Short mmCIF file of N, CA and C in Angstrom, two decimals:
data_model
loop_
_atom_site.label_atom_id
_atom_site.label_comp_id
_atom_site.label_asym_id
_atom_site.label_seq_id
_atom_site.Cartn_x
_atom_site.Cartn_y
_atom_site.Cartn_z
N MET A 1 65.27 271.38 127.02
CA MET A 1 65.40 272.49 126.11
C MET A 1 66.85 272.99 126.07
N LYS A 2 67.46 273.06 127.28
CA LYS A 2 68.83 273.52 127.36
C LYS A 2 69.77 272.53 126.67
N LYS A 3 69.46 271.25 126.78
CA LYS A 3 70.25 270.20 126.15
C LYS A 3 70.20 270.34 124.61
N ILE A 4 69.04 270.67 124.07
CA ILE A 4 68.88 270.84 122.62
C ILE A 4 69.71 272.02 122.13
N LYS A 5 69.69 273.12 122.90
CA LYS A 5 70.47 274.30 122.53
C LYS A 5 71.96 273.97 122.50
N ILE A 6 72.41 273.23 123.47
CA ILE A 6 73.83 272.85 123.54
C ILE A 6 74.20 271.97 122.35
N ILE A 7 73.34 271.01 122.04
CA ILE A 7 73.60 270.12 120.90
C ILE A 7 73.65 270.92 119.60
N LEU A 8 72.70 271.83 119.42
CA LEU A 8 72.69 272.67 118.22
C LEU A 8 73.94 273.55 118.14
N LEU A 9 74.34 274.13 119.26
CA LEU A 9 75.53 274.96 119.29
C LEU A 9 76.78 274.15 118.96
N LEU A 10 76.89 272.97 119.53
CA LEU A 10 78.04 272.11 119.24
C LEU A 10 78.05 271.67 117.78
N SER A 11 76.90 271.37 117.23
CA SER A 11 76.82 270.98 115.82
C SER A 11 77.24 272.13 114.92
N PHE A 12 76.79 273.34 115.25
CA PHE A 12 77.16 274.51 114.47
C PHE A 12 78.67 274.76 114.54
N LEU A 13 79.22 274.70 115.75
CA LEU A 13 80.67 274.91 115.91
C LEU A 13 81.47 273.85 115.17
N ASN A 14 81.02 272.62 115.22
CA ASN A 14 81.72 271.53 114.53
C ASN A 14 81.73 271.76 113.02
N SER A 15 80.57 272.12 112.46
CA SER A 15 80.52 272.34 111.02
C SER A 15 81.32 273.59 110.64
N PHE A 16 81.32 274.61 111.50
CA PHE A 16 82.10 275.82 111.24
C PHE A 16 83.59 275.51 111.22
N LEU A 17 84.04 274.72 112.16
CA LEU A 17 85.47 274.39 112.23
C LEU A 17 85.91 273.49 111.09
N GLN A 18 85.02 272.69 110.55
CA GLN A 18 85.38 271.79 109.46
C GLN A 18 85.35 272.48 108.10
N CYS A 19 84.70 273.66 108.04
CA CYS A 19 84.66 274.39 106.77
C CYS A 19 86.05 274.89 106.43
N LYS A 20 86.41 274.71 105.20
CA LYS A 20 87.70 275.17 104.74
C LYS A 20 87.47 276.47 103.97
N ALA A 21 88.19 277.52 104.32
CA ALA A 21 88.03 278.81 103.65
C ALA A 21 88.48 278.69 102.19
N GLN A 22 87.70 279.31 101.32
CA GLN A 22 88.04 279.29 99.90
C GLN A 22 89.13 280.31 99.64
N GLN A 23 90.14 279.90 98.90
CA GLN A 23 91.24 280.79 98.59
C GLN A 23 90.94 281.58 97.32
N PHE A 24 91.27 282.87 97.34
CA PHE A 24 91.06 283.73 96.19
C PHE A 24 92.31 283.76 95.32
N TYR A 25 92.10 283.90 94.02
CA TYR A 25 93.19 284.04 93.06
C TYR A 25 92.94 285.29 92.24
N SER A 26 93.98 285.98 91.85
CA SER A 26 93.80 287.23 91.09
C SER A 26 93.31 286.91 89.68
N LEU A 27 92.80 287.93 89.00
CA LEU A 27 92.23 287.76 87.67
C LEU A 27 93.22 287.19 86.66
N ASN A 28 94.48 287.43 86.84
CA ASN A 28 95.47 287.00 85.86
C ASN A 28 96.16 285.69 86.22
N THR A 29 95.57 284.95 87.11
CA THR A 29 96.12 283.65 87.48
C THR A 29 96.02 282.69 86.31
N ASN A 30 97.09 281.99 86.04
CA ASN A 30 97.09 280.99 84.97
C ASN A 30 96.09 279.89 85.33
N MET A 31 95.28 279.50 84.35
CA MET A 31 94.23 278.51 84.60
C MET A 31 94.77 277.22 85.21
N LYS A 32 95.96 276.81 84.81
CA LYS A 32 96.51 275.56 85.35
C LYS A 32 96.85 275.69 86.84
N ASP A 33 96.96 276.94 87.33
CA ASP A 33 97.27 277.15 88.75
C ASP A 33 96.03 277.30 89.62
N ILE A 34 94.86 277.29 89.01
CA ILE A 34 93.61 277.40 89.77
C ILE A 34 93.16 275.99 90.16
N PRO A 35 93.03 275.72 91.45
CA PRO A 35 92.61 274.37 91.86
C PRO A 35 91.13 274.14 91.61
N GLN A 36 90.74 272.90 91.63
CA GLN A 36 89.33 272.52 91.53
C GLN A 36 88.54 273.32 92.57
N GLY A 37 87.48 274.01 92.14
CA GLY A 37 86.64 274.76 93.05
C GLY A 37 87.21 276.10 93.49
N GLY A 38 88.36 276.52 92.93
CA GLY A 38 88.97 277.80 93.29
C GLY A 38 88.12 278.98 92.86
N TYR A 39 88.52 280.17 93.29
CA TYR A 39 87.77 281.39 92.99
C TYR A 39 88.71 282.47 92.48
N VAL A 40 88.57 282.81 91.20
CA VAL A 40 89.34 283.90 90.59
C VAL A 40 88.54 285.17 90.83
N LYS A 41 89.03 286.00 91.73
CA LYS A 41 88.27 287.15 92.21
C LYS A 41 88.88 288.47 91.72
N ASP A 42 88.00 289.41 91.43
CA ASP A 42 88.42 290.75 91.03
C ASP A 42 88.86 291.51 92.28
N ILE A 43 89.97 291.11 92.83
CA ILE A 43 90.46 291.63 94.11
C ILE A 43 90.72 293.14 94.04
N ASN A 44 91.26 293.62 92.94
CA ASN A 44 91.63 295.04 92.80
C ASN A 44 90.60 295.87 92.05
N ASN A 45 89.39 295.33 91.87
CA ASN A 45 88.30 296.04 91.20
C ASN A 45 88.71 296.52 89.80
N GLU A 46 89.34 295.65 89.03
CA GLU A 46 89.81 295.99 87.70
C GLU A 46 88.70 295.95 86.64
N LEU A 47 87.63 295.22 86.91
CA LEU A 47 86.58 295.04 85.92
C LEU A 47 85.52 296.15 85.93
N SER A 48 85.23 296.69 87.09
CA SER A 48 84.15 297.66 87.23
C SER A 48 84.23 298.87 86.29
N PRO A 49 85.40 299.43 86.00
CA PRO A 49 85.45 300.59 85.09
C PRO A 49 84.91 300.31 83.68
N PHE A 50 84.77 299.06 83.30
CA PHE A 50 84.29 298.71 81.96
C PHE A 50 82.77 298.55 81.90
N VAL A 51 82.13 298.47 83.05
CA VAL A 51 80.68 298.21 83.10
C VAL A 51 79.92 299.40 82.51
N GLY A 52 78.92 299.09 81.68
CA GLY A 52 78.07 300.13 81.12
C GLY A 52 77.53 299.75 79.76
N ILE A 53 76.84 300.70 79.15
CA ILE A 53 76.30 300.53 77.80
C ILE A 53 77.09 301.46 76.89
N TYR A 54 77.60 300.90 75.80
CA TYR A 54 78.45 301.65 74.87
C TYR A 54 77.92 301.48 73.45
N LYS A 55 78.11 302.54 72.62
CA LYS A 55 77.68 302.47 71.23
C LYS A 55 78.81 302.91 70.31
N ALA A 56 78.77 302.31 69.09
CA ALA A 56 79.68 302.70 68.02
C ALA A 56 78.98 302.47 66.70
N ASN A 57 79.43 303.14 65.67
CA ASN A 57 78.94 302.91 64.31
C ASN A 57 80.09 302.32 63.51
N TYR A 58 79.76 301.28 62.74
CA TYR A 58 80.78 300.61 61.94
C TYR A 58 80.14 300.12 60.64
N GLN A 59 80.67 300.58 59.53
CA GLN A 59 80.19 300.19 58.20
C GLN A 59 78.67 300.28 58.08
N GLY A 60 78.10 301.39 58.56
CA GLY A 60 76.67 301.62 58.45
C GLY A 60 75.82 300.95 59.51
N ASN A 61 76.41 300.19 60.38
CA ASN A 61 75.66 299.53 61.44
C ASN A 61 75.91 300.21 62.78
N GLU A 62 74.86 300.27 63.60
CA GLU A 62 75.00 300.75 64.96
C GLU A 62 75.19 299.53 65.86
N VAL A 63 76.28 299.53 66.61
CA VAL A 63 76.59 298.41 67.50
C VAL A 63 76.51 298.91 68.94
N THR A 64 75.68 298.25 69.74
CA THR A 64 75.55 298.58 71.16
C THR A 64 76.02 297.38 71.95
N ILE A 65 76.95 297.62 72.88
CA ILE A 65 77.40 296.54 73.76
C ILE A 65 76.97 296.87 75.19
N TYR A 66 76.49 295.84 75.86
CA TYR A 66 76.01 295.93 77.23
C TYR A 66 76.97 295.12 78.09
N ILE A 67 77.74 295.80 78.92
CA ILE A 67 78.75 295.12 79.73
C ILE A 67 78.33 295.14 81.19
N SER A 68 78.24 293.97 81.78
CA SER A 68 77.91 293.87 83.21
C SER A 68 78.97 293.00 83.88
N LYS A 69 79.06 293.16 85.17
CA LYS A 69 80.02 292.38 85.96
C LYS A 69 79.25 291.35 86.77
N VAL A 70 79.72 290.12 86.73
CA VAL A 70 79.15 289.07 87.57
C VAL A 70 80.22 288.55 88.50
N GLU A 71 79.80 288.15 89.67
CA GLU A 71 80.72 287.58 90.64
C GLU A 71 80.39 286.10 90.82
N TYR A 72 81.41 285.34 91.05
CA TYR A 72 81.26 283.92 91.39
C TYR A 72 80.58 283.14 90.26
N MET A 73 80.98 283.42 89.03
CA MET A 73 80.44 282.70 87.87
C MET A 73 81.15 281.34 87.75
N LEU A 74 80.38 280.30 87.63
CA LEU A 74 80.94 278.95 87.51
C LEU A 74 81.47 278.73 86.10
N LYS A 75 82.72 278.31 85.97
CA LYS A 75 83.31 277.94 84.69
C LYS A 75 83.68 276.46 84.76
N LYS A 76 83.16 275.70 83.83
CA LYS A 76 83.45 274.27 83.79
C LYS A 76 84.41 274.00 82.65
N ARG A 77 85.48 273.37 82.95
CA ARG A 77 86.47 272.94 81.97
C ARG A 77 86.45 271.42 81.92
N SER A 78 87.15 270.85 80.98
CA SER A 78 87.15 269.39 80.85
C SER A 78 87.76 268.70 82.07
N ASN A 79 88.73 269.36 82.71
CA ASN A 79 89.40 268.69 83.82
C ASN A 79 89.08 269.27 85.20
N LYS A 80 88.37 270.42 85.25
CA LYS A 80 88.03 270.99 86.55
C LYS A 80 87.00 272.11 86.38
N SER A 81 86.43 272.50 87.49
CA SER A 81 85.49 273.62 87.54
C SER A 81 86.00 274.60 88.58
N TYR A 82 85.77 275.88 88.33
CA TYR A 82 86.16 276.91 89.28
C TYR A 82 85.20 278.09 89.13
N TYR A 83 85.33 279.06 90.00
CA TYR A 83 84.49 280.24 89.98
C TYR A 83 85.33 281.45 89.62
N MET A 84 84.67 282.44 89.02
CA MET A 84 85.41 283.63 88.65
C MET A 84 84.51 284.86 88.61
N ASP A 85 85.10 286.01 88.86
CA ASP A 85 84.43 287.28 88.60
C ASP A 85 84.73 287.60 87.15
N ALA A 86 83.75 288.11 86.43
CA ALA A 86 83.95 288.35 85.00
C ALA A 86 83.02 289.44 84.49
N LEU A 87 83.41 289.99 83.36
CA LEU A 87 82.52 290.86 82.61
C LEU A 87 81.75 289.98 81.65
N ILE A 88 80.46 290.23 81.52
CA ILE A 88 79.62 289.54 80.54
C ILE A 88 79.19 290.58 79.52
N VAL A 89 79.32 290.24 78.24
CA VAL A 89 78.95 291.17 77.17
C VAL A 89 77.77 290.61 76.40
N LYS A 90 76.78 291.46 76.23
CA LYS A 90 75.65 291.19 75.34
C LYS A 90 75.67 292.33 74.34
N TYR A 91 75.07 292.13 73.18
CA TYR A 91 75.14 293.18 72.17
C TYR A 91 73.93 293.17 71.25
N LYS A 92 73.77 294.30 70.59
CA LYS A 92 72.73 294.46 69.58
C LYS A 92 73.36 295.18 68.39
N VAL A 93 73.10 294.67 67.19
CA VAL A 93 73.59 295.29 65.96
C VAL A 93 72.38 295.63 65.10
N LYS A 94 72.29 296.93 64.70
CA LYS A 94 71.21 297.39 63.83
C LYS A 94 71.81 298.00 62.57
N ASN A 95 71.14 297.80 61.45
CA ASN A 95 71.61 298.42 60.21
C ASN A 95 71.13 299.88 60.16
N SER A 96 71.48 300.59 59.09
CA SER A 96 71.19 302.02 58.99
C SER A 96 69.69 302.33 58.95
N SER A 97 68.85 301.37 58.59
CA SER A 97 67.40 301.61 58.60
C SER A 97 66.77 301.21 59.94
N GLY A 98 67.58 300.78 60.90
CA GLY A 98 67.07 300.44 62.23
C GLY A 98 66.67 299.00 62.41
N THR A 99 66.83 298.18 61.38
CA THR A 99 66.50 296.76 61.49
C THR A 99 67.54 296.06 62.36
N VAL A 100 67.08 295.28 63.33
CA VAL A 100 67.99 294.54 64.20
C VAL A 100 68.54 293.34 63.43
N LEU A 101 69.86 293.30 63.30
CA LEU A 101 70.52 292.20 62.61
C LEU A 101 70.86 291.06 63.57
N GLN A 102 71.25 291.43 64.79
CA GLN A 102 71.57 290.42 65.80
C GLN A 102 71.40 291.06 67.17
N ASP A 103 70.81 290.31 68.11
CA ASP A 103 70.56 290.81 69.45
C ASP A 103 70.75 289.66 70.43
N THR A 104 71.71 289.79 71.34
CA THR A 104 71.97 288.73 72.31
C THR A 104 71.55 289.11 73.73
N GLN A 105 70.76 290.16 73.86
CA GLN A 105 70.37 290.63 75.20
C GLN A 105 69.61 289.58 75.99
N ASN A 106 68.87 288.71 75.34
CA ASN A 106 68.11 287.68 76.05
C ASN A 106 68.86 286.36 76.15
N ASN A 107 70.10 286.35 75.71
CA ASN A 107 70.93 285.16 75.83
C ASN A 107 71.54 285.14 77.23
N ASN A 108 71.18 284.17 78.01
CA ASN A 108 71.66 284.10 79.40
C ASN A 108 72.80 283.12 79.61
N SER A 109 73.44 282.71 78.53
CA SER A 109 74.49 281.70 78.66
C SER A 109 75.78 282.25 79.25
N GLY A 110 76.04 283.55 79.12
CA GLY A 110 77.28 284.11 79.66
C GLY A 110 78.50 283.66 78.89
N ASP A 111 78.33 283.34 77.61
CA ASP A 111 79.43 282.82 76.80
C ASP A 111 80.44 283.88 76.38
N PHE A 112 80.03 285.14 76.28
CA PHE A 112 80.90 286.24 75.85
C PHE A 112 81.36 286.91 77.14
N TYR A 113 82.55 286.53 77.62
CA TYR A 113 82.98 286.94 78.96
C TYR A 113 84.47 287.27 78.99
N SER A 114 84.86 288.00 80.04
CA SER A 114 86.27 288.36 80.20
C SER A 114 87.06 287.16 80.70
N MET A 115 88.24 287.00 80.12
CA MET A 115 89.13 285.89 80.50
C MET A 115 90.24 286.37 81.43
N TRP A 116 90.74 287.56 81.19
CA TRP A 116 91.76 288.13 82.06
C TRP A 116 91.81 289.63 81.83
N SER A 117 92.55 290.30 82.72
CA SER A 117 92.69 291.75 82.59
C SER A 117 94.16 292.11 82.49
N ALA A 118 94.40 293.28 81.95
CA ALA A 118 95.74 293.84 81.86
C ALA A 118 95.67 295.26 82.43
N PRO A 119 95.68 295.39 83.76
CA PRO A 119 95.48 296.70 84.38
C PRO A 119 96.52 297.74 83.96
N GLU A 120 97.73 297.31 83.67
CA GLU A 120 98.76 298.25 83.25
C GLU A 120 98.46 298.87 81.89
N GLU A 121 97.58 298.24 81.12
CA GLU A 121 97.17 298.75 79.82
C GLU A 121 95.72 299.23 79.82
N ASN A 122 95.07 299.24 80.99
CA ASN A 122 93.64 299.56 81.10
C ASN A 122 92.84 298.70 80.13
N ALA A 123 93.09 297.41 80.15
CA ALA A 123 92.47 296.52 79.16
C ALA A 123 91.92 295.26 79.81
N VAL A 124 90.95 294.68 79.11
CA VAL A 124 90.46 293.35 79.43
C VAL A 124 90.41 292.55 78.14
N VAL A 125 90.56 291.25 78.26
CA VAL A 125 90.48 290.35 77.11
C VAL A 125 89.26 289.47 77.33
N LEU A 126 88.41 289.41 76.29
CA LEU A 126 87.17 288.65 76.37
C LEU A 126 87.20 287.49 75.40
N TYR A 127 86.53 286.42 75.79
CA TYR A 127 86.32 285.29 74.89
C TYR A 127 84.97 285.49 74.22
N TYR A 128 84.97 285.46 72.88
CA TYR A 128 83.73 285.54 72.12
C TYR A 128 83.47 284.18 71.48
N PRO A 129 82.31 283.56 71.74
CA PRO A 129 82.05 282.21 71.25
C PRO A 129 81.68 282.13 69.77
N GLY A 130 81.48 283.26 69.13
CA GLY A 130 81.11 283.25 67.72
C GLY A 130 79.61 283.22 67.54
N THR A 131 79.22 283.23 66.28
CA THR A 131 77.80 283.18 65.95
C THR A 131 77.37 281.72 65.89
N ASN A 132 76.36 281.44 65.11
CA ASN A 132 75.88 280.06 64.98
C ASN A 132 77.00 279.15 64.55
N CYS A 133 77.06 278.00 65.16
CA CYS A 133 78.08 276.97 64.89
C CYS A 133 79.49 277.46 65.23
N GLY A 134 79.59 278.51 66.03
CA GLY A 134 80.90 278.99 66.49
C GLY A 134 81.67 279.80 65.47
N VAL A 135 81.05 280.18 64.37
CA VAL A 135 81.76 280.95 63.35
C VAL A 135 82.17 282.29 63.94
N GLY A 136 83.46 282.63 63.81
CA GLY A 136 83.98 283.90 64.30
C GLY A 136 84.43 283.89 65.74
N TRP A 137 84.49 282.72 66.37
CA TRP A 137 84.93 282.69 67.77
C TRP A 137 86.34 283.27 67.86
N GLY A 138 86.65 283.85 68.98
CA GLY A 138 87.97 284.45 69.14
C GLY A 138 88.03 285.35 70.35
N LYS A 139 88.89 286.36 70.27
CA LYS A 139 89.11 287.26 71.40
C LYS A 139 88.75 288.68 71.01
N VAL A 140 88.21 289.39 71.99
CA VAL A 140 87.96 290.82 71.86
C VAL A 140 88.77 291.50 72.96
N TYR A 141 89.55 292.49 72.55
CA TYR A 141 90.34 293.28 73.49
C TYR A 141 89.65 294.62 73.64
N LEU A 142 89.36 294.99 74.89
CA LEU A 142 88.78 296.30 75.18
C LEU A 142 89.79 297.11 75.98
N TYR A 143 90.02 298.33 75.53
CA TYR A 143 90.95 299.25 76.19
C TYR A 143 90.16 300.44 76.69
N LYS A 144 90.27 300.74 77.96
CA LYS A 144 89.59 301.90 78.54
C LYS A 144 90.40 303.13 78.19
N LYS A 145 89.88 303.97 77.28
CA LYS A 145 90.59 305.16 76.83
C LYS A 145 90.43 306.31 77.82
N ASN A 146 89.21 306.47 78.33
CA ASN A 146 88.90 307.50 79.33
C ASN A 146 87.59 307.09 80.00
N ALA A 147 87.00 307.99 80.75
CA ALA A 147 85.79 307.65 81.52
C ALA A 147 84.60 307.29 80.63
N THR A 148 84.60 307.71 79.35
CA THR A 148 83.43 307.48 78.50
C THR A 148 83.72 306.70 77.23
N GLN A 149 84.97 306.28 77.01
CA GLN A 149 85.29 305.61 75.75
C GLN A 149 86.11 304.34 75.93
N LEU A 150 85.74 303.35 75.10
CA LEU A 150 86.48 302.09 75.01
C LEU A 150 86.98 301.95 73.58
N SER A 151 88.16 301.37 73.44
CA SER A 151 88.67 301.01 72.12
C SER A 151 88.49 299.51 71.96
N TRP A 152 88.01 299.08 70.80
CA TRP A 152 87.62 297.70 70.50
C TRP A 152 88.59 297.09 69.51
N ASP A 153 89.02 295.87 69.78
CA ASP A 153 89.89 295.13 68.86
C ASP A 153 89.41 293.67 68.86
N TYR A 154 88.75 293.27 67.78
CA TYR A 154 88.18 291.91 67.68
C TYR A 154 89.07 291.09 66.76
N ARG A 155 89.54 289.96 67.28
CA ARG A 155 90.42 289.07 66.54
C ARG A 155 89.80 287.67 66.45
N PRO A 156 89.01 287.45 65.40
CA PRO A 156 88.38 286.13 65.27
C PRO A 156 89.39 285.08 64.82
N ASN A 157 89.14 283.85 65.24
CA ASN A 157 89.94 282.72 64.76
C ASN A 157 89.28 282.18 63.51
N ASP A 158 90.06 281.55 62.68
CA ASP A 158 89.50 280.93 61.48
C ASP A 158 88.64 279.76 61.91
N SER A 159 87.53 279.60 61.21
CA SER A 159 86.64 278.48 61.50
C SER A 159 86.05 277.98 60.19
N ILE A 160 86.21 276.72 59.95
CA ILE A 160 85.64 276.11 58.75
C ILE A 160 84.29 275.55 59.14
N LEU A 161 83.31 275.89 58.35
CA LEU A 161 81.95 275.46 58.66
C LEU A 161 81.54 274.32 57.75
N ASP A 162 81.11 273.26 58.37
CA ASP A 162 80.52 272.14 57.65
C ASP A 162 79.01 272.29 57.80
N GLN A 163 78.34 272.81 56.78
CA GLN A 163 76.91 273.12 56.87
C GLN A 163 76.07 271.91 57.25
N GLN A 164 76.52 270.71 56.93
CA GLN A 164 75.74 269.52 57.28
C GLN A 164 75.78 269.27 58.78
N ASN A 165 76.83 269.71 59.45
CA ASN A 165 76.94 269.49 60.90
C ASN A 165 76.57 270.73 61.69
N CYS A 166 75.85 271.65 61.07
CA CYS A 166 75.43 272.88 61.73
C CYS A 166 73.91 272.93 61.73
N PRO A 167 73.26 272.30 62.69
CA PRO A 167 71.80 272.28 62.71
C PRO A 167 71.24 273.64 63.12
N GLY A 168 69.98 273.86 62.79
CA GLY A 168 69.30 275.07 63.23
C GLY A 168 69.58 276.26 62.35
N ASN A 169 69.77 277.40 62.99
CA ASN A 169 69.94 278.67 62.30
C ASN A 169 71.20 278.67 61.45
N GLN A 170 71.03 278.85 60.16
CA GLN A 170 72.16 278.84 59.23
C GLN A 170 72.74 280.22 58.99
N ASP A 171 72.29 281.23 59.73
CA ASP A 171 72.85 282.57 59.61
C ASP A 171 74.22 282.56 60.27
N ILE A 172 75.26 282.52 59.47
CA ILE A 172 76.62 282.42 60.00
C ILE A 172 77.41 283.71 59.80
N LYS A 173 76.70 284.78 59.51
CA LYS A 173 77.36 286.07 59.33
C LYS A 173 77.83 286.59 60.68
N ILE A 174 79.01 287.17 60.68
CA ILE A 174 79.55 287.80 61.89
C ILE A 174 79.14 289.27 61.84
N TYR A 175 78.29 289.67 62.78
CA TYR A 175 77.78 291.04 62.80
C TYR A 175 78.63 291.98 63.64
N LEU A 176 79.43 291.45 64.54
CA LEU A 176 80.30 292.31 65.34
C LEU A 176 81.40 292.89 64.46
N PRO A 177 81.87 294.10 64.77
CA PRO A 177 82.91 294.72 63.95
C PRO A 177 84.25 293.99 64.04
N ILE A 178 84.68 293.46 62.91
CA ILE A 178 86.01 292.82 62.86
C ILE A 178 86.99 293.92 62.47
N THR A 179 87.48 294.59 63.50
CA THR A 179 88.36 295.74 63.28
C THR A 179 89.15 296.02 64.55
N LYS A 180 90.08 296.93 64.42
CA LYS A 180 90.91 297.35 65.54
C LYS A 180 90.72 298.86 65.73
N ASP A 181 90.79 299.30 66.97
CA ASP A 181 90.73 300.73 67.35
C ASP A 181 89.37 301.38 67.08
N LEU A 182 88.30 300.62 67.08
CA LEU A 182 86.96 301.19 66.96
C LEU A 182 86.59 301.77 68.33
N ILE A 183 86.16 303.03 68.36
CA ILE A 183 85.82 303.68 69.62
C ILE A 183 84.33 303.51 69.93
N PHE A 184 84.06 302.97 71.11
CA PHE A 184 82.70 302.86 71.64
C PHE A 184 82.55 303.95 72.70
N THR A 185 81.42 304.64 72.69
CA THR A 185 81.16 305.73 73.63
C THR A 185 80.07 305.31 74.61
N LYS A 186 80.33 305.59 75.89
CA LYS A 186 79.38 305.23 76.95
C LYS A 186 78.12 306.04 76.82
N GLN A 187 76.99 305.38 77.01
CA GLN A 187 75.69 306.03 76.90
C GLN A 187 75.16 306.45 78.25
#
């Protein structure tokens, strides 16, 4: 029995000593500087102030964004994979009669996420994958104005849609507000 305990202890120590500690990188680390399997960590807690549920009205539509923080999210790129702390955004857009135009709350893909932060500007930059077939993909800039308000700046990239190569849902309307300085209020 004593021999088994010693063997188990030696095995544990051997595996512990062979483990290589994962190195952390700050949120603003250039992607080319992140090694395979690296971890981009929210070391200075820059993302947490943005977490919450926010609402705004834009052109007769009520837009609600749900922002949560995830840690150790796997990001796969063509040449490497790494982990990162990020904000994930889900949203719901309703028209003036209350009809839901678009709702991503049950979308678990994590595609609408923060790419980097600008703490000196109280801002984060998010990647938005667009609607069906990627229409409207681009960047959303969120600026923390105060404890209860965010300013929204959505900058979509141009995207040409080939309807024949877009299977499934043909609703390609962009429901998110394509505007700058829209104020969202925390609920």
